[in-house]
PDB file of C-alpha atoms in Angstrom:
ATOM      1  CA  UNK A  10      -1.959  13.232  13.424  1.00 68.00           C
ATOM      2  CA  UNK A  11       0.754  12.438  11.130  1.00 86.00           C
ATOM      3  CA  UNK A  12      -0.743  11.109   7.636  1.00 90.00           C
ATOM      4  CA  UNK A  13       1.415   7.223   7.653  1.00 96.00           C
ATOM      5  CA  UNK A  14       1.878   6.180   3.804  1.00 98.00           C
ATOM      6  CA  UNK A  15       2.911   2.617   3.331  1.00 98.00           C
ATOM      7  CA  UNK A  16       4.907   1.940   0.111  1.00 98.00           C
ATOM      8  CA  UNK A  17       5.007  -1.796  -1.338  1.00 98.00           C
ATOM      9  CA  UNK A  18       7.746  -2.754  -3.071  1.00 98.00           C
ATOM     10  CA  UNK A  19       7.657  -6.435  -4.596  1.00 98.00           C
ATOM     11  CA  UNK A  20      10.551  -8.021  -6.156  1.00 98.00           C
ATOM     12  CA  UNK A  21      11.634 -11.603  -7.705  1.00 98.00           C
ATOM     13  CA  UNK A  22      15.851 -11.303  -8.749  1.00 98.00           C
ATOM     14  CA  UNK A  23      15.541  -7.428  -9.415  1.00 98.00           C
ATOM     15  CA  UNK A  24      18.001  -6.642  -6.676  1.00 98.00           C
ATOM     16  CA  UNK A  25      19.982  -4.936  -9.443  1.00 98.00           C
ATOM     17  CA  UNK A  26      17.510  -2.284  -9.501  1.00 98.00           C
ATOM     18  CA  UNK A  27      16.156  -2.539  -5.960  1.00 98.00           C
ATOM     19  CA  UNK A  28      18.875   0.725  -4.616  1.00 98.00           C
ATOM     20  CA  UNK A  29      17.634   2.646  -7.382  1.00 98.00           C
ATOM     21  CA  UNK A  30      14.223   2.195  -6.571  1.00 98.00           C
ATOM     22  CA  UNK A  31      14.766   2.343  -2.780  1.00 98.00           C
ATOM     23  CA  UNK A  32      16.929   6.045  -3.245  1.00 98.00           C
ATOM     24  CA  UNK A  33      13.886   7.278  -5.236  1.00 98.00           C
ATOM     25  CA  UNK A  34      11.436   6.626  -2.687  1.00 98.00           C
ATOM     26  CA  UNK A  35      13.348   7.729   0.149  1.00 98.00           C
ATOM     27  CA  UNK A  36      13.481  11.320  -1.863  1.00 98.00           C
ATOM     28  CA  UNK A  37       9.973  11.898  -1.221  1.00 97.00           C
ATOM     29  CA  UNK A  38       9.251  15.406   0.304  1.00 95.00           C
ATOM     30  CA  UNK A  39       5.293  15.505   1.457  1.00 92.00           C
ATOM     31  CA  UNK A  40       3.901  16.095   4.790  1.00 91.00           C
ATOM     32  CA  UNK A  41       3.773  13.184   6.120  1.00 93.00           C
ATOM     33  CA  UNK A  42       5.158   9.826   7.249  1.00 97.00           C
ATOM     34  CA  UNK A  43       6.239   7.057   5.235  1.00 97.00           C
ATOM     35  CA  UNK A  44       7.066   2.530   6.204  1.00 98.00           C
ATOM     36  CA  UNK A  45       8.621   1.174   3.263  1.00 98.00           C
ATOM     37  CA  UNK A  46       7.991  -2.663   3.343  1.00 98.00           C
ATOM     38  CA  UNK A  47      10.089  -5.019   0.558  1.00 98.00           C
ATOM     39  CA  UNK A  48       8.331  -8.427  -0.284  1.00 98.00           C
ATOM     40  CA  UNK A  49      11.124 -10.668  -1.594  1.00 98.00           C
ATOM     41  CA  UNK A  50       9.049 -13.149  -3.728  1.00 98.00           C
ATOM     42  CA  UNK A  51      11.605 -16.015  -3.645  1.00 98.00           C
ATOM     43  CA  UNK A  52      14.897 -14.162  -5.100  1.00 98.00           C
ATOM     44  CA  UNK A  53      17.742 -15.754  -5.718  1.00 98.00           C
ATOM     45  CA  UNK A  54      20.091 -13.072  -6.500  1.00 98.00           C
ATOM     46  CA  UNK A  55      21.421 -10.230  -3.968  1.00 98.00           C
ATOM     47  CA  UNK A  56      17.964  -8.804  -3.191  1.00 98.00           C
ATOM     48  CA  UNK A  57      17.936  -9.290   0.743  1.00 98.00           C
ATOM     49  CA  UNK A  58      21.200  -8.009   1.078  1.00 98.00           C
ATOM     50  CA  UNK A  59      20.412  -4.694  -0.833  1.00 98.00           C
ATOM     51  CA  UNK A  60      17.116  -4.441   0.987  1.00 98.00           C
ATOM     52  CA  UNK A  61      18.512  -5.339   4.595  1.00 97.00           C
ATOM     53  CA  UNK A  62      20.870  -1.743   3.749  1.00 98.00           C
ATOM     54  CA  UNK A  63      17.654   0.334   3.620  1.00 98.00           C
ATOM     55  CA  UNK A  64      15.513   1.787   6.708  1.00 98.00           C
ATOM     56  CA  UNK A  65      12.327  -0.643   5.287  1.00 98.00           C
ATOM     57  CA  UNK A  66      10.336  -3.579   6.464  1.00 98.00           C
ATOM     58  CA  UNK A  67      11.837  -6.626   4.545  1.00 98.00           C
ATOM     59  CA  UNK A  68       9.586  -9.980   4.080  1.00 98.00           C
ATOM     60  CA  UNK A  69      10.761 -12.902   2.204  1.00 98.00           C
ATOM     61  CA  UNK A  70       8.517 -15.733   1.075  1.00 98.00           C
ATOM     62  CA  UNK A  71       8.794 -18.781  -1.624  1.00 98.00           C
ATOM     63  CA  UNK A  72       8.141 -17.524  -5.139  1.00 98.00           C
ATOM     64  CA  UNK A  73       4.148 -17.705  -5.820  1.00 98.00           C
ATOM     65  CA  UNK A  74       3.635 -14.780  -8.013  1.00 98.00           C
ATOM     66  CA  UNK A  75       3.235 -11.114  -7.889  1.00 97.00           C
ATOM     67  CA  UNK A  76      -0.334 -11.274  -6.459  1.00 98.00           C
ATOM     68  CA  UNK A  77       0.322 -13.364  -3.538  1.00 98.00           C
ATOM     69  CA  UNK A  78       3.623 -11.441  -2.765  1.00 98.00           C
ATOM     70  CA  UNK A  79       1.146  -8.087  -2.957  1.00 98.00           C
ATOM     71  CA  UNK A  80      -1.155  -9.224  -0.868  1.00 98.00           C
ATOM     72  CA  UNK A  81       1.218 -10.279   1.742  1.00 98.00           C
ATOM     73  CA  UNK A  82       2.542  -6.944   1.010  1.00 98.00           C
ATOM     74  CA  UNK A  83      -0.850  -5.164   2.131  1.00 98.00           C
ATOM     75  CA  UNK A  84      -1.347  -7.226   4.982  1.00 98.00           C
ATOM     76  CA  UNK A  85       2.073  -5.862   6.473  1.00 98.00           C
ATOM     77  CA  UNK A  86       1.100  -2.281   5.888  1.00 98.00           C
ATOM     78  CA  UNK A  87       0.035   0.280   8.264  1.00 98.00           C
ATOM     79  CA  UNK A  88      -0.820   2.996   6.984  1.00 97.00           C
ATOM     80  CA  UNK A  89      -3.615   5.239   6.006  1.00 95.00           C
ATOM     81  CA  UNK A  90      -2.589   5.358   2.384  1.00 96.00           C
ATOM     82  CA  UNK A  91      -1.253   2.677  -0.035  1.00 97.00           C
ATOM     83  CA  UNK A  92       1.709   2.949  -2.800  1.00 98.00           C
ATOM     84  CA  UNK A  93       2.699   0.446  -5.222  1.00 98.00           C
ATOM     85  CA  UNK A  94       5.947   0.734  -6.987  1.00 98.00           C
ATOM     86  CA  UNK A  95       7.702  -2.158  -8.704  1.00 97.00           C
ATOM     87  CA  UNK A  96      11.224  -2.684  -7.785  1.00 98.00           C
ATOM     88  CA  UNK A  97      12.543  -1.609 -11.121  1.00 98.00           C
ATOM     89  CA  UNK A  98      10.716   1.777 -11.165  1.00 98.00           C
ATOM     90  CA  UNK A  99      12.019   5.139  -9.991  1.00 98.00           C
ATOM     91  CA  UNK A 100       9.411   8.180  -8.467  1.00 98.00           C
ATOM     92  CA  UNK A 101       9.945  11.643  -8.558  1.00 98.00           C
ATOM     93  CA  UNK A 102      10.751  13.440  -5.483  1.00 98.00           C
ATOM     94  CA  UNK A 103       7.391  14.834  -5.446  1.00 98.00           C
ATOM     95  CA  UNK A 104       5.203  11.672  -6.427  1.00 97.00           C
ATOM     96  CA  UNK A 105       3.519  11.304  -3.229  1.00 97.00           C
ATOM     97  CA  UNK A 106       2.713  14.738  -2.619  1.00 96.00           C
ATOM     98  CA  UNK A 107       1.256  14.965  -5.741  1.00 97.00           C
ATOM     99  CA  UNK A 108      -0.522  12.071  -4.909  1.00 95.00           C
ATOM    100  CA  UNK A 109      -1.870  13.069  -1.825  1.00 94.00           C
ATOM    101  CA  UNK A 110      -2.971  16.113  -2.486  1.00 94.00           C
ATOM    102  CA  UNK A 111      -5.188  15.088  -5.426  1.00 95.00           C
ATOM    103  CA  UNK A 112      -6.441  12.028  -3.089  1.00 93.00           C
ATOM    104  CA  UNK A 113      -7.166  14.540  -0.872  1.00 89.00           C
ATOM    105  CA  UNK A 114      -9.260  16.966  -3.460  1.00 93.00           C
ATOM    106  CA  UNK A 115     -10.932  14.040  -4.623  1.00 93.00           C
ATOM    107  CA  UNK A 116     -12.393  13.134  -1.072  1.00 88.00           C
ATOM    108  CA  UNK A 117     -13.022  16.673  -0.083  1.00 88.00           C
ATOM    109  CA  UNK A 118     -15.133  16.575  -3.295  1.00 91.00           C
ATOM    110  CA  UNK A 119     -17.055  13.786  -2.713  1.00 91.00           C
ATOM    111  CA  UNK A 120     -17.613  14.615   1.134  1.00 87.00           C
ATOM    112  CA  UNK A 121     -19.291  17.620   0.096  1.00 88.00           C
ATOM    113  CA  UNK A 122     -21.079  15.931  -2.378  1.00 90.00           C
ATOM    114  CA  UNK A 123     -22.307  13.737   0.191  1.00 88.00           C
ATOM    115  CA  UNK A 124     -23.301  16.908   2.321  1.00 88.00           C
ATOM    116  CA  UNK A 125     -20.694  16.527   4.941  1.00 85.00           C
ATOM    117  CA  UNK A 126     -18.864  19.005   5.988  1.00 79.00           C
ATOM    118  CA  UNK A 127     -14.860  18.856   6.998  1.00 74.00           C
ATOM    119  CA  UNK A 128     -15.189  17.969  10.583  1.00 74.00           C
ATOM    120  CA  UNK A 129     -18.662  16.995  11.139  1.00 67.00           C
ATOM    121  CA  UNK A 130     -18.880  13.427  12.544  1.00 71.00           C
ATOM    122  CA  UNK A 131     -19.936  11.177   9.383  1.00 64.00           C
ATOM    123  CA  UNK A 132     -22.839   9.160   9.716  1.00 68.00           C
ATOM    124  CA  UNK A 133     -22.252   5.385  10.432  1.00 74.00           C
ATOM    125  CA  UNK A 134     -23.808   2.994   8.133  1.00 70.00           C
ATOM    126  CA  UNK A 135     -25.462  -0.373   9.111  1.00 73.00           C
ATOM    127  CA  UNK A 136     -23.960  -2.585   6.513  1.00 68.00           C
ATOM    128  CA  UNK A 137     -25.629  -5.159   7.445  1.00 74.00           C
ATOM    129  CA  UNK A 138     -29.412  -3.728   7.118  1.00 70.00           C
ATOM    130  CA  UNK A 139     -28.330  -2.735   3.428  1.00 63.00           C
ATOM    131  CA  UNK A 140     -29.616  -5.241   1.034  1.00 62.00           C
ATOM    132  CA  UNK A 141     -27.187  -8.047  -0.935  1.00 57.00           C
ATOM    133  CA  UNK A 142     -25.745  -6.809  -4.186  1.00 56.00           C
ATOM    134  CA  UNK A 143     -26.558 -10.065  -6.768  1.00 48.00           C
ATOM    135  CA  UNK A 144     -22.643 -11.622  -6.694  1.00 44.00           C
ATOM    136  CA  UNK A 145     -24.070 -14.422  -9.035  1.00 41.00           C
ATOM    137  CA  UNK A 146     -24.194 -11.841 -12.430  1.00 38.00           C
ATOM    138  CA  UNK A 147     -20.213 -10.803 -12.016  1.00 34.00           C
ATOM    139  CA  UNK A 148     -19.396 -13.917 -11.648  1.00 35.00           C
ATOM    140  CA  UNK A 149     -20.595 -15.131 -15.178  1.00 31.00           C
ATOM    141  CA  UNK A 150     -19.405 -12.055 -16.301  1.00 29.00           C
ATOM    142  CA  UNK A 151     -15.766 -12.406 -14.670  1.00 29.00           C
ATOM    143  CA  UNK A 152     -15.268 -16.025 -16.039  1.00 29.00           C
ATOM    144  CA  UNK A 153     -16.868 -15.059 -19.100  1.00 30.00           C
ATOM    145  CA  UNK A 154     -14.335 -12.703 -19.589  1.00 33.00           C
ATOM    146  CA  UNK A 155     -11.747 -15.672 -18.377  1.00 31.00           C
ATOM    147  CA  UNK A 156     -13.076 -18.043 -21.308  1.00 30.00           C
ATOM    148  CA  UNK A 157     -11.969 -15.573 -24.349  1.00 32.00           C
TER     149      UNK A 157
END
């Protein structure tokens, strides 16, 4: 099976820089598959008309920030793997590879850490017979961290 990567682009009035960004992910040479999805976060310049040229998933929405637009753009993706690249960035043609490949060393590492083996079945865990983590010390430490 084909390894899917789902790139997130999110963008408020950078359509200026959107083709750019677009040509530089399209560039990418890994094994693999790749969706493209484009969250316009409001825009009210050119932005859906640059993204509408390009072979990607395009979602508009009114502006409510970058996080909301993100996490609309995650709930759109597919695939096994996650990029982020802001719409005024550019990649190297080899960004994902490079990516992948060290993804992929890291969880070979830790698999065998574990004591499993590249195809063995893995072991299913009961999350629910594991105990409850405390939530109640990160949150005082979270909006401690809010108060300074």
């Amino acid at each position: 099976m084909e390894t899917l990567v789902s790139v997130l682009i999110v963008t408020y009035n950078y359509g200026r820089f959107l083709s750019e960004c677009l040509d530089s992910v399209l560039q990418q040479k890994f094994d693999g598959a790749m969706e493209i999805i484009v969250v316009d976060d409001g825009s009210t310049d050119d932005t859906r008309q640059i993204a509408e040229r390009y072979p990607v998933r395009y979602f508009y929405q009114d502006h409510k920030g970058i996080a909301a637009a993100r996490n609309l753009a995650l709930s759109k993706a597919k695939g096994e793997w996650v990029a982020f690249i802001d719409a005024d960035d550019l990649w190297t043609a080899d960004k994902l590879d490079l990516q992948l490949k060290k993804a992929m060393e890291v969880v070979v590492a830790a698999m065998r850490e574990a004591g499993i083996e590249l195809g063995q079945d893995v072991p299913e865990v009961d999350l629910e017979s594991q105990p409850a983590e405390d939530a109640s010390s990160e949150e005082e430490s979270s909006s401690s961290e809010s108060e300074e």
